[in-house]
Amino acid sequence: MTVLPPLIVGPFIGSDMPGCLTVAFSLLSGGDPGKCNLMRKASVVHINDVAMAHIFLFESTKATNGRYICSCTDITIHQLVELFSAKYPELQLQPDLLRGVEEEKPVHLSSKKLLNLGFEFKHDVEGMVDDAIRCCKENGFL
């Protein structure tokens, strides 16, 4: 069995910021156009949900070999900017960051195969961002 997560967001234990968070938080780090472009429309999942999906599948008697997409929710760069602005006004967003970036429908990765076995995601996008920002602040990245 293979668990296939999209962009993983949440706390981390290493001394460096994980690459997935540098992409997700590129809006806060000077707006690297290449990284910001990756967040125009993305699917995200909390690191703890990925770990729990692995355990769930190993313990499930109904799981079969194959690939299991583990994607909790979809988000656009506009929604992420809205979330950052509302919850974290102290974090500096580039004022012209979204100039010329049209609102798009997010890419949807279906976790139907995993959910049909009874798996439940525990973290929403707000919780993912809260955990990741807390961890980044604790480690001096923000």
CSV table of C-alpha atoms in Angstrom, one decimal, residues 30-121:
chain,number,residue,atom,x,y,z
A,30,GLY,CA,9.0,37.7,0.1
A,31,GLY,CA,6.7,36.2,-2.4
A,32,ASP,CA,9.0,34.0,-4.5
A,33,PRO,CA,7.0,34.0,-7.8
A,34,GLY,CA,7.9,30.3,-8.5
A,35,LYS,CA,6.8,29.1,-5.1
A,36,CYS,CA,3.7,31.3,-5.0
A,37,ASN,CA,2.7,30.0,-8.3
A,38,LEU,CA,2.6,26.4,-6.9
A,39,MET,CA,0.1,27.7,-4.3
A,40,ARG,CA,-2.3,29.1,-6.9
A,41,LYS,CA,-4.5,26.0,-6.5
A,42,ALA,CA,-3.3,23.2,-4.2
A,43,SER,CA,-4.5,20.3,-2.2
A,44,VAL,CA,-3.2,20.1,1.4
A,45,VAL,CA,-3.1,17.7,4.3
A,46,HIS,CA,-1.9,17.9,7.9
A,47,ILE,CA,1.2,15.9,8.7
A,48,ASN,CA,-0.7,14.1,11.6
A,49,ASP,CA,-3.4,13.0,9.2
A,50,VAL,CA,-0.8,11.5,6.9
A,51,ALA,CA,0.7,9.5,9.8
A,52,MET,CA,-2.8,8.4,10.9
A,53,ALA,CA,-3.7,7.3,7.4
A,54,HIS,CA,-0.6,5.0,7.3
A,55,ILE,CA,-1.5,3.5,10.6
A,56,PHE,CA,-5.2,3.2,9.6
A,57,LEU,CA,-4.3,1.3,6.4
A,58,PHE,CA,-1.8,-1.0,8.1
A,59,GLU,CA,-4.5,-2.0,10.6
A,60,SER,CA,-7.4,-2.2,8.2
A,61,THR,CA,-8.5,-5.7,7.1
A,62,LYS,CA,-10.3,-4.2,4.2
A,63,ALA,CA,-7.4,-2.2,2.7
A,64,THR,CA,-5.9,-3.7,-0.5
A,65,ASN,CA,-2.7,-3.1,-2.2
A,66,GLY,CA,-2.6,0.0,-4.3
A,67,ARG,CA,-2.4,3.8,-3.9
A,68,TYR,CA,-4.4,5.8,-1.5
A,69,ILE,CA,-4.6,9.6,-2.0
A,70,CYS,CA,-4.5,11.3,1.4
A,71,SER,CA,-5.8,14.9,0.6
A,72,CYS,CA,-7.9,16.6,3.2
A,73,THR,CA,-8.9,19.8,1.4
A,74,ASP,CA,-8.2,22.1,-1.6
A,75,ILE,CA,-7.2,25.7,-1.3
A,76,THR,CA,-6.3,28.6,-3.6
A,77,ILE,CA,-3.7,31.3,-3.1
A,78,HIS,CA,-6.5,33.8,-2.7
A,79,GLN,CA,-8.1,31.7,0.1
A,80,LEU,CA,-4.7,31.3,1.8
A,81,VAL,CA,-4.0,35.1,1.7
A,82,GLU,CA,-7.5,35.6,3.1
A,83,LEU,CA,-6.7,33.2,6.0
A,84,PHE,CA,-3.3,34.8,6.7
A,85,SER,CA,-4.8,38.3,6.7
A,86,ALA,CA,-7.7,37.4,9.0
A,87,LYS,CA,-5.8,35.2,11.5
A,88,TYR,CA,-2.3,36.6,11.4
A,89,PRO,CA,-2.4,40.4,10.6
A,90,GLU,CA,1.0,40.7,12.2
A,91,LEU,CA,2.6,38.7,9.4
A,92,GLN,CA,3.6,40.9,6.5
A,93,LEU,CA,2.1,39.9,3.1
A,94,GLN,CA,3.4,41.6,0.0
A,95,PRO,CA,0.8,44.2,-0.9
A,96,ASP,CA,0.8,43.5,-4.7
A,97,LEU,CA,1.3,39.7,-4.3
A,98,LEU,CA,-2.0,38.8,-6.0
A,99,ARG,CA,-1.8,41.5,-8.7
A,100,GLY,CA,-2.7,39.8,-12.0
A,101,VAL,CA,-3.4,36.4,-10.4
A,102,GLU,CA,-7.0,35.4,-11.2
A,103,GLU,CA,-9.1,33.4,-8.8
A,104,GLU,CA,-9.2,29.8,-9.9
A,105,LYS,CA,-11.0,26.7,-8.9
A,106,PRO,CA,-8.6,24.6,-6.8
A,107,VAL,CA,-7.3,21.3,-8.0
A,108,HIS,CA,-9.2,18.5,-6.3
A,109,LEU,CA,-7.5,15.2,-5.4
A,110,SER,CA,-10.0,12.6,-4.3
A,111,SER,CA,-9.4,10.6,-1.1
A,112,LYS,CA,-12.5,8.6,-1.8
A,113,LYS,CA,-10.7,5.3,-1.7
A,114,LEU,CA,-9.3,6.0,1.8
A,115,LEU,CA,-12.5,7.6,3.1
A,116,ASN,CA,-14.6,4.7,1.9
A,117,LEU,CA,-12.6,2.4,4.2
A,118,GLY,CA,-13.7,4.6,7.1
A,119,PHE,CA,-10.7,7.0,7.5
A,120,GLU,CA,-11.5,10.5,8.9
A,121,PHE,CA,-9.4,13.6,8.6
